[in-house]
PDB file of C-alpha atoms in Angstrom:
ATOM      1  CA  MET A   1      -1.080   0.063  10.528  1.00 51.00           C
ATOM      2  CA  TYR A   2       0.132   3.034   8.526  1.00 63.00           C
ATOM      3  CA  ARG A   3      -1.193   6.505   9.068  1.00 85.00           C
ATOM      4  CA  LYS A   4      -2.434   8.869   6.435  1.00 93.00           C
ATOM      5  CA  ARG A   5       0.153  11.452   5.394  1.00 96.00           C
ATOM      6  CA  ASN A   6       0.131  14.478   3.104  1.00 96.00           C
ATOM      7  CA  ALA A   7       2.477  13.605   0.246  1.00 97.00           C
ATOM      8  CA  LEU A   8       3.857  15.899  -2.415  1.00 97.00           C
ATOM      9  CA  ILE A   9       3.269  14.063  -5.691  1.00 97.00           C
ATOM     10  CA  ILE A  10       5.080  15.119  -8.845  1.00 97.00           C
ATOM     11  CA  PRO A  11       3.854  13.236 -11.924  1.00 97.00           C
ATOM     12  CA  ALA A  12       6.178  12.976 -14.917  1.00 95.00           C
ATOM     13  CA  PRO A  13       3.654  14.150 -17.553  1.00 95.00           C
ATOM     14  CA  LEU A  14       3.590  17.940 -17.562  1.00 94.00           C
ATOM     15  CA  ARG A  15      -0.149  17.934 -18.256  1.00 95.00           C
ATOM     16  CA  GLN A  16      -0.732  16.390 -14.800  1.00 95.00           C
ATOM     17  CA  PRO A  17      -0.524  18.867 -11.922  1.00 94.00           C
ATOM     18  CA  VAL A  18       1.900  18.727  -9.043  1.00 96.00           C
ATOM     19  CA  ARG A  19      -0.293  18.095  -6.026  1.00 96.00           C
ATOM     20  CA  VAL A  20      -0.529  17.331  -2.335  1.00 96.00           C
ATOM     21  CA  GLU A  21      -2.523  14.184  -1.678  1.00 95.00           C
ATOM     22  CA  ARG A  22      -3.415  12.462   1.574  1.00 96.00           C
ATOM     23  CA  ILE A  23      -2.141   8.900   1.215  1.00 96.00           C
ATOM     24  CA  ASP A  24      -1.707   5.765   3.261  1.00 94.00           C
ATOM     25  CA  ALA A  25       2.112   5.683   3.627  1.00 90.00           C
ATOM     26  CA  ALA A  26       2.290   1.934   3.010  1.00 91.00           C
ATOM     27  CA  LEU A  27       4.305   0.034   0.419  1.00 92.00           C
ATOM     28  CA  PRO A  28       1.307  -0.960  -1.762  1.00 93.00           C
ATOM     29  CA  THR A  29       0.272   2.711  -2.018  1.00 94.00           C
ATOM     30  CA  MET A  30       3.804   3.762  -2.975  1.00 95.00           C
ATOM     31  CA  GLN A  31       4.002   0.982  -5.563  1.00 95.00           C
ATOM     32  CA  ARG A  32       0.745   2.132  -7.104  1.00 95.00           C
ATOM     33  CA  LEU A  33       1.870   5.757  -7.237  1.00 96.00           C
ATOM     34  CA  VAL A  34       5.322   5.075  -8.730  1.00 95.00           C
ATOM     35  CA  GLU A  35       3.943   2.283 -10.947  1.00 93.00           C
ATOM     36  CA  GLY A  36       6.258  -0.474  -9.777  1.00 92.00           C
ATOM     37  CA  ASN A  37       8.953  -1.341  -7.283  1.00 94.00           C
ATOM     38  CA  VAL A  38       9.890   1.451  -4.899  1.00 96.00           C
ATOM     39  CA  GLU A  39      13.252   3.089  -4.289  1.00 94.00           C
ATOM     40  CA  ALA A  40      13.459   5.462  -1.323  1.00 94.00           C
ATOM     41  CA  ILE A  41      16.086   8.187  -1.193  1.00 93.00           C
ATOM     42  CA  THR A  42      16.574   9.913   2.155  1.00 93.00           C
ATOM     43  CA  TRP A  43      17.714  13.502   2.418  1.00 94.00           C
ATOM     44  CA  ASN A  44      17.681  15.676   5.536  1.00 93.00           C
ATOM     45  CA  ASP A  45      14.087  15.521   6.851  1.00 94.00           C
ATOM     46  CA  TRP A  46      12.385  13.917   3.846  1.00 96.00           C
ATOM     47  CA  TYR A  47      12.165  10.909   1.541  1.00 96.00           C
ATOM     48  CA  VAL A  48      11.573  10.798  -2.177  1.00 97.00           C
ATOM     49  CA  TYR A  49      10.055   7.588  -3.483  1.00 97.00           C
ATOM     50  CA  LEU A  50      10.718   6.647  -7.112  1.00 96.00           C
ATOM     51  CA  ASN A  51      10.350   3.594  -9.329  1.00 95.00           C
ATOM     52  CA  ASP A  52      13.536   1.582  -8.749  1.00 92.00           C
ATOM     53  CA  GLU A  53      13.496   0.182 -12.282  1.00 88.00           C
ATOM     54  CA  ALA A  54      13.345   3.573 -13.985  1.00 76.00           C
ATOM     55  CA  GLY A  55      16.720   2.987 -15.636  1.00 73.00           C
ATOM     56  CA  SER A  56      15.657  -0.260 -17.277  1.00 78.00           C
ATOM     57  CA  ILE A  57      12.001   0.296 -18.204  1.00 83.00           C
ATOM     58  CA  PRO A  58      10.656   3.102 -20.363  1.00 83.00           C
ATOM     59  CA  LEU A  59       9.359   5.664 -17.879  1.00 90.00           C
ATOM     60  CA  ARG A  60       8.886   9.279 -18.858  1.00 92.00           C
ATOM     61  CA  LEU A  61      11.564  11.690 -17.605  1.00 93.00           C
ATOM     62  CA  ASN A  62      10.355  13.834 -14.718  1.00 96.00           C
ATOM     63  CA  ALA A  63      12.027  17.214 -15.183  1.00 95.00           C
ATOM     64  CA  ARG A  64       9.950  18.887 -12.461  1.00 97.00           C
ATOM     65  CA  ALA A  65      10.935  16.338  -9.818  1.00 96.00           C
ATOM     66  CA  GLU A  66      14.565  16.512 -10.872  1.00 96.00           C
ATOM     67  CA  VAL A  67      14.604  20.310 -10.567  1.00 96.00           C
ATOM     68  CA  LEU A  68      12.905  20.208  -7.163  1.00 97.00           C
ATOM     69  CA  LEU A  69      15.286  17.561  -5.818  1.00 96.00           C
ATOM     70  CA  ARG A  70      18.360  19.453  -7.004  1.00 95.00           C
ATOM     71  CA  GLU A  71      17.048  22.786  -5.676  1.00 95.00           C
ATOM     72  CA  ALA A  72      16.368  21.098  -2.326  1.00 96.00           C
ATOM     73  CA  GLY A  73      20.033  20.076  -2.157  1.00 94.00           C
ATOM     74  CA  LEU A  74      19.942  16.439  -3.258  1.00 94.00           C
ATOM     75  CA  ASP A  75      22.863  15.574  -5.529  1.00 90.00           C
ATOM     76  CA  ILE A  76      21.463  12.926  -7.857  1.00 88.00           C
ATOM     77  CA  ALA A  77      23.581  11.276 -10.517  1.00 84.00           C
ATOM     78  CA  GLN A  78      20.826   9.838 -12.724  1.00 84.00           C
ATOM     79  CA  PRO A  79      17.858  11.548 -14.380  1.00 88.00           C
ATOM     80  CA  VAL A  80      14.575  11.236 -12.498  1.00 92.00           C
ATOM     81  CA  SER A  81      11.890   9.224 -14.290  1.00 93.00           C
ATOM     82  CA  GLY A  82       8.306   8.419 -13.429  1.00 94.00           C
ATOM     83  CA  THR A  83       6.192   9.833 -10.636  1.00 96.00           C
ATOM     84  CA  ALA A  84       8.006  11.134  -7.542  1.00 97.00           C
ATOM     85  CA  VAL A  85       6.353  10.942  -4.116  1.00 98.00           C
ATOM     86  CA  LEU A  86       7.818  13.050  -1.314  1.00 98.00           C
ATOM     87  CA  LEU A  87       7.152  12.632   2.405  1.00 97.00           C
ATOM     88  CA  GLY A  88       8.849  13.885   5.534  1.00 96.00           C
ATOM     89  CA  HIS A  89      10.348  11.660   8.197  1.00 95.00           C
ATOM     90  CA  ASP A  90      11.228  11.880  11.863  1.00 92.00           C
ATOM     91  CA  ASP A  91      14.491  10.924  13.567  1.00 91.00           C
ATOM     92  CA  ASN A  92      13.376   7.292  13.690  1.00 90.00           C
ATOM     93  CA  GLY A  93      12.594   7.170   9.966  1.00 86.00           C
ATOM     94  CA  GLU A  94       8.813   7.154  10.334  1.00 89.00           C
ATOM     95  CA  GLU A  95       6.997   8.923   7.515  1.00 92.00           C
ATOM     96  CA  LEU A  96       5.495  12.330   8.190  1.00 95.00           C
ATOM     97  CA  ASP A  97       3.666  14.867   6.039  1.00 96.00           C
ATOM     98  CA  ALA A  98       5.762  16.404   3.271  1.00 96.00           C
ATOM     99  CA  PRO A  99       7.784  19.183   4.934  1.00 96.00           C
ATOM    100  CA  PRO A 100       6.479  22.741   4.509  1.00 95.00           C
ATOM    101  CA  HIS A 101       9.824  23.895   3.073  1.00 95.00           C
ATOM    102  CA  LEU A 102       9.445  21.405   0.180  1.00 96.00           C
ATOM    103  CA  LEU A 103       5.872  22.542  -0.438  1.00 96.00           C
ATOM    104  CA  ARG A 104       7.006  26.191  -0.532  1.00 95.00           C
ATOM    105  CA  LEU A 105       9.847  25.329  -2.911  1.00 96.00           C
ATOM    106  CA  ALA A 106       7.465  23.421  -5.199  1.00 96.00           C
ATOM    107  CA  GLU A 107       5.021  26.348  -5.124  1.00 95.00           C
ATOM    108  CA  GLN A 108       7.795  28.725  -6.175  1.00 94.00           C
ATOM    109  CA  LEU A 109       9.220  26.462  -8.868  1.00 95.00           C
ATOM    110  CA  PHE A 110       5.940  25.345 -10.398  1.00 93.00           C
ATOM    111  CA  ASP A 111       3.705  28.359  -9.714  1.00 89.00           C
ATOM    112  CA  ALA A 112       1.222  26.108  -7.899  1.00 86.00           C
ATOM    113  CA  ALA A 113      -0.809  26.478  -4.716  1.00 86.00           C
ATOM    114  CA  LEU A 114       0.021  23.391  -2.635  1.00 84.00           C
ATOM    115  CA  ALA A 115      -0.794  24.238   0.965  1.00 66.00           C
ATOM    116  CA  ALA A 116      -1.676  20.984   2.677  1.00 53.00           C
TER     117      ALA A 116
END
């Protein structure tokens, strides 16, 4: 059974707010949030979950997620499309709440209050 985790969710449409949401960190939840198959990218102490078909289906570009990922040190080659879901992880790869340093960075970049 998966545990509830505080995820940083960055929707592609600018009219939708960046938010922290308590989610069940299970595959069906991730698929619902990214609207399809899930790709997980690991970096330092966190994961970003994206739609793995973003290059072949028409998903809206997600400039906010791309900026956050680059500012957090992730060198990504392709544009980010669709909703991005960020969670932390431990040394064994188990999902944790989104790390506080990512929440602070998102607050600074997007002028949003995101304390979980």
